[in-house]
Coordinates of C-alpha atoms in Angstrom, one line a residue:
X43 CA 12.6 -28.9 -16.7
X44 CA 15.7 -26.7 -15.5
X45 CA 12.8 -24.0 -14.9
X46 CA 10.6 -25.8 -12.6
X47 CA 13.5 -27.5 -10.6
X48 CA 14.7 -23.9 -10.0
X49 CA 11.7 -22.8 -8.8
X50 CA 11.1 -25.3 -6.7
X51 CA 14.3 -25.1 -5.1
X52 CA 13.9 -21.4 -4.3
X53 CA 10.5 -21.9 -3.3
X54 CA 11.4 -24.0 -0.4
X55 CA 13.0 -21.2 1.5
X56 CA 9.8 -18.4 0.6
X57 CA 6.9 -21.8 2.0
X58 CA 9.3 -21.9 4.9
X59 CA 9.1 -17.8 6.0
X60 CA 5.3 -17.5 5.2
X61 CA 4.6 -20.8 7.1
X62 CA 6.6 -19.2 10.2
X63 CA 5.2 -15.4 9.8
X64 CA 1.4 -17.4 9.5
X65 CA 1.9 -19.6 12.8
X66 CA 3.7 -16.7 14.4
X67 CA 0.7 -14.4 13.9
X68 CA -1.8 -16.9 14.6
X69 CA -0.2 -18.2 18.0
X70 CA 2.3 -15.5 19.0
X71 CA 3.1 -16.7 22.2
X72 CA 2.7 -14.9 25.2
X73 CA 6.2 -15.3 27.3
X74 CA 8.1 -12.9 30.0
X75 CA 10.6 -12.2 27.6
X76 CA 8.4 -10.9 24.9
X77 CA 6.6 -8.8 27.9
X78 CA 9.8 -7.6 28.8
X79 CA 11.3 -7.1 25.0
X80 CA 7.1 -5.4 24.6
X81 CA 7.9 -2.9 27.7
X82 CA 11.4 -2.1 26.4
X83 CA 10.3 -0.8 23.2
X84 CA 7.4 0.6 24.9
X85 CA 9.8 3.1 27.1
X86 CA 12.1 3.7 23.7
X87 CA 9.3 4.6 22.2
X88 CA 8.1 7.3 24.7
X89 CA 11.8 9.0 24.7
X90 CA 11.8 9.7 21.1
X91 CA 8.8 11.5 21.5
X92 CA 10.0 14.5 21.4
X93 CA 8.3 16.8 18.4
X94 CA 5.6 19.1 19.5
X95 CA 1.8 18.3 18.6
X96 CA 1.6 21.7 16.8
X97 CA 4.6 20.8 14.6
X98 CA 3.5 17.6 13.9
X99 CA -0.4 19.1 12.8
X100 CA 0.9 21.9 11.0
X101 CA 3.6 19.8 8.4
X102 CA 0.6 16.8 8.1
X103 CA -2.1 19.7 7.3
X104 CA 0.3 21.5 4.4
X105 CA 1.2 18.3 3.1
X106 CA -2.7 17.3 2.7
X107 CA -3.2 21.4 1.5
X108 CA -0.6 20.7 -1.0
X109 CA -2.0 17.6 -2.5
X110 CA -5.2 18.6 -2.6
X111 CA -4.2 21.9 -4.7
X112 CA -2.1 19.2 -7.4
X113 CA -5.2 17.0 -7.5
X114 CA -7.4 20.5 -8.3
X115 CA -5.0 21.7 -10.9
X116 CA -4.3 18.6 -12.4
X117 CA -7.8 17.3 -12.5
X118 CA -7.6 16.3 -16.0
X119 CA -4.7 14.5 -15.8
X120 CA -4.9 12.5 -13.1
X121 CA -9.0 11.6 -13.6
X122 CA -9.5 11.4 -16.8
X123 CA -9.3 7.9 -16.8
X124 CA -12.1 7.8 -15.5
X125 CA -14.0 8.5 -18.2
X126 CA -12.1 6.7 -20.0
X127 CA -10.1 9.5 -21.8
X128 CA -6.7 9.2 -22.5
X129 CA -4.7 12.8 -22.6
X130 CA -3.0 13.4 -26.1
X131 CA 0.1 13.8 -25.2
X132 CA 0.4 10.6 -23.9
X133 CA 0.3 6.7 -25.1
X134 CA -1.2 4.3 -23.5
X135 CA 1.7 2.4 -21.8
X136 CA 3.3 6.1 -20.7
X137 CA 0.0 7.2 -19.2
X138 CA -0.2 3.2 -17.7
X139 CA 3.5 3.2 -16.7
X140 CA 3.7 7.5 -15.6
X141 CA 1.1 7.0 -13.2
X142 CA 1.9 3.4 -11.0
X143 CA 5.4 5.2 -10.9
X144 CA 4.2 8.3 -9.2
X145 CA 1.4 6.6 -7.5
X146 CA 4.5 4.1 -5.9
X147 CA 7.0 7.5 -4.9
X148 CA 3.7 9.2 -3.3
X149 CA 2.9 6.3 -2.0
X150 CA 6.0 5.7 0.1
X151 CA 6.3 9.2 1.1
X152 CA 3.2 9.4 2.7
X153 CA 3.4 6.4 4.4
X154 CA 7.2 7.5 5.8
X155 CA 5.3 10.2 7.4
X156 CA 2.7 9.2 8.3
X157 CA 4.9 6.7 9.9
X158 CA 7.5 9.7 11.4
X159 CA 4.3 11.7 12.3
X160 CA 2.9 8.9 14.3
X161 CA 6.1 8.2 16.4
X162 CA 8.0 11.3 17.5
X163 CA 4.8 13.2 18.2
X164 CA 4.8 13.7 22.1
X165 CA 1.2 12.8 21.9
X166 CA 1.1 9.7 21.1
X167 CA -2.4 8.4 18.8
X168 CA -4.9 7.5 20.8
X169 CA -4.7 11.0 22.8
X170 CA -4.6 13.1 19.5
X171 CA -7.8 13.4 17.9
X172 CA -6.2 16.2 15.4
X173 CA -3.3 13.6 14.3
X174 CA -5.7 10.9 14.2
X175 CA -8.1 13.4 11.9
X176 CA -4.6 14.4 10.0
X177 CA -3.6 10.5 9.2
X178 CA -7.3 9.9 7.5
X179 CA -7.0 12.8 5.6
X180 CA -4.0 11.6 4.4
X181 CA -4.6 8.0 3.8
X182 CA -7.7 9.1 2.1
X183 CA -6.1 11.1 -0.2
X184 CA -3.7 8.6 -1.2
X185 CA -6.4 6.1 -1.7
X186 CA -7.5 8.5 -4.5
X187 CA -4.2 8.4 -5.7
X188 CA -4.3 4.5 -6.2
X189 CA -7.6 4.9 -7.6
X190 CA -6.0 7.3 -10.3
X191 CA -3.4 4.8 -11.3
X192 CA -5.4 1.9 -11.1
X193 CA -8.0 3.7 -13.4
X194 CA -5.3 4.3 -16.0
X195 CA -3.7 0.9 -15.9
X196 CA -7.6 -0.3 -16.7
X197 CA -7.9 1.9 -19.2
X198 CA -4.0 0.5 -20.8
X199 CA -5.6 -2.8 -20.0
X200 CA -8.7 -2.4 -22.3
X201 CA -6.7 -0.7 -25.3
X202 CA -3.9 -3.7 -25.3
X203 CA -5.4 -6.7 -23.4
X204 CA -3.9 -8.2 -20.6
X205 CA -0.5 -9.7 -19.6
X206 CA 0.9 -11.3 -16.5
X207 CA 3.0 -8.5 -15.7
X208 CA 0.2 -6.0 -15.7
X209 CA -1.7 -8.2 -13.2
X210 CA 0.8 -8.3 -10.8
X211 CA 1.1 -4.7 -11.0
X212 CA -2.8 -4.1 -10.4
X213 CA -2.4 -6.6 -7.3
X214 CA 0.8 -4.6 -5.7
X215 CA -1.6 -1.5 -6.1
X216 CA -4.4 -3.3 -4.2
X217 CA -1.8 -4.2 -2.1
X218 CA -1.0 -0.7 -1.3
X219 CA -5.1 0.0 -0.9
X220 CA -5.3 -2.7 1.8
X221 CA -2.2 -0.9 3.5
X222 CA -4.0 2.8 4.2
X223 CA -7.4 0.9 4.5
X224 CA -6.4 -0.7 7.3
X225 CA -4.2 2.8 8.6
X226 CA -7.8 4.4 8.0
X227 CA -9.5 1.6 10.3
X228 CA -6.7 2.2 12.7
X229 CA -7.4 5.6 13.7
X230 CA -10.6 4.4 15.3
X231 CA -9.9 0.7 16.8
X232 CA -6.6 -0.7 17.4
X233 CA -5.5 -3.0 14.9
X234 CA -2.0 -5.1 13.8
X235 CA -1.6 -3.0 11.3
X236 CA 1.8 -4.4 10.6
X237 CA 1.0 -8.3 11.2
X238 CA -2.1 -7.4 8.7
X239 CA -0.4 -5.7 6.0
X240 CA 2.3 -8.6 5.8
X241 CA 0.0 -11.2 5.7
X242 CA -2.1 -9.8 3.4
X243 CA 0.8 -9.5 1.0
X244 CA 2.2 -12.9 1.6
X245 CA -1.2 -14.2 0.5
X246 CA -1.9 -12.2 -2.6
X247 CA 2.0 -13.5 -3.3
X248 CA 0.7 -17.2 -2.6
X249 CA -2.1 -16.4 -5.1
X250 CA 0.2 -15.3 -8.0
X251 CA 2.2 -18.0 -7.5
X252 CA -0.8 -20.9 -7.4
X253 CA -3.6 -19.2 -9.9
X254 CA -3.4 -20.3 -13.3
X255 CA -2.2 -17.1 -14.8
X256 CA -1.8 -17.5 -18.5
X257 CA -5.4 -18.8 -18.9
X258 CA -6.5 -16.0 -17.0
X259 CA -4.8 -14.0 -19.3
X260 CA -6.1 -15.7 -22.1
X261 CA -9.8 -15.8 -21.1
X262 CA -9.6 -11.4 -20.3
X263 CA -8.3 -11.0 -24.0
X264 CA -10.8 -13.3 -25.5
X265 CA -13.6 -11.3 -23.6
X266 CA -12.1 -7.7 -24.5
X267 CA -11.7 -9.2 -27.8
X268 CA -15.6 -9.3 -28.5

């Protein structure tokens, strides 16, 4: 009882911010002042663009050389999931737990550069086909990192069954997939990124809070079990 009173208490505060972030990304008002507060950034934004386009291209390309040489030489590690191979040296859980680790440092790396990249370029996006090229090289490439852990935390899955914890780490890892699917559709439309990623998380959060998790739980394990 002390449980759910808790949780309804600090739930009031969370329905409260995702109702607000919802209507404001539905409505968003159009005023002077956000045209103005819009323009301001807008002219901030263009100072700090200061890094030359050849800088920019050169660091993006090395990083993407670089991670394409790790994924070449560590092949077997990082896809033999796949197959559904688990290295020796390695249990289950460590293989499970090693890669979401990595995957979520990698994962906030590339995004702080791609992030950087994008902003102090004096080019800015839409007048940089080579940075635009550069960011879906990149985005790609981490997708295929996701897919590595993801594949190994299935694999964890199948061997032990399933537990709540382990779903909410497979849904903050599609989580991240949403994020550079919708930087990869970015580099060819314009899209609120941002407003998108949030609201995607806030409703796969809504959803972990409202499914029915320990039957689902129950139900996996009762199917791996045959």
């Amino acid at each position: 009882m002390l449980s759910f009173v808790l949780r309804a208490v600090f739930s009031l505060p969370v329905t409260a911010y995702l109702f607000g972030l919802a209507y404001g990304c539905v409505h968003r008002p159009e005023t002077d002042q956000n045209t103005a507060g819009r323009d301001s950034w807008r002219r901030t934004g263009d100072r700090v663009r200061m890094v030359p386009d050849a800088a920019v291209h050169t660091a993006l390309l090395t990083i993407s050389v670089c991670y394409v040489l790790f994924m070449a030489l560590q092949g077997q590690y990082l896809f033999s999931a796949f197959a559904g191979i688990r290295p020796e040296m390695y249990t289950y859980s460590e293989y499970a737990r090693k890669g979401f680790f990595e995957l979520c440092g990698v994962a906030a790396v590339n995004l702080a550069v791609l992030l950087a990249a994008n902003l102090f370029t004096k080019t800015d996006r839409e007048h940089n086909r080579a940075l635009r090229w550069l960011n879906l090289l990149i985005s790609v490439l981490t997708l295929l990192l996701i897919g590595t852990a993801a594949s190994k935390m299935v694999l964890y899955i199948s061997a032990y069954g399933l537990t709540i914890r382990r779903i909410q780490t497979m849904v903050f890892m599609g989580w991240l997939a949403v994020v550079f699917l919708l930087w990869c559709a970015g580099q060819r439309e314009k899209l609120p990124m941002i407003r998108t990623a949030v609201m995607s998380g806030a409703g796969l959060y809504v959803l972990l809070c409202v499914l029915p998790l320990e039957e689902i739980v129950t139900v996996v394990n009762a199917m791996l079990s045959f």
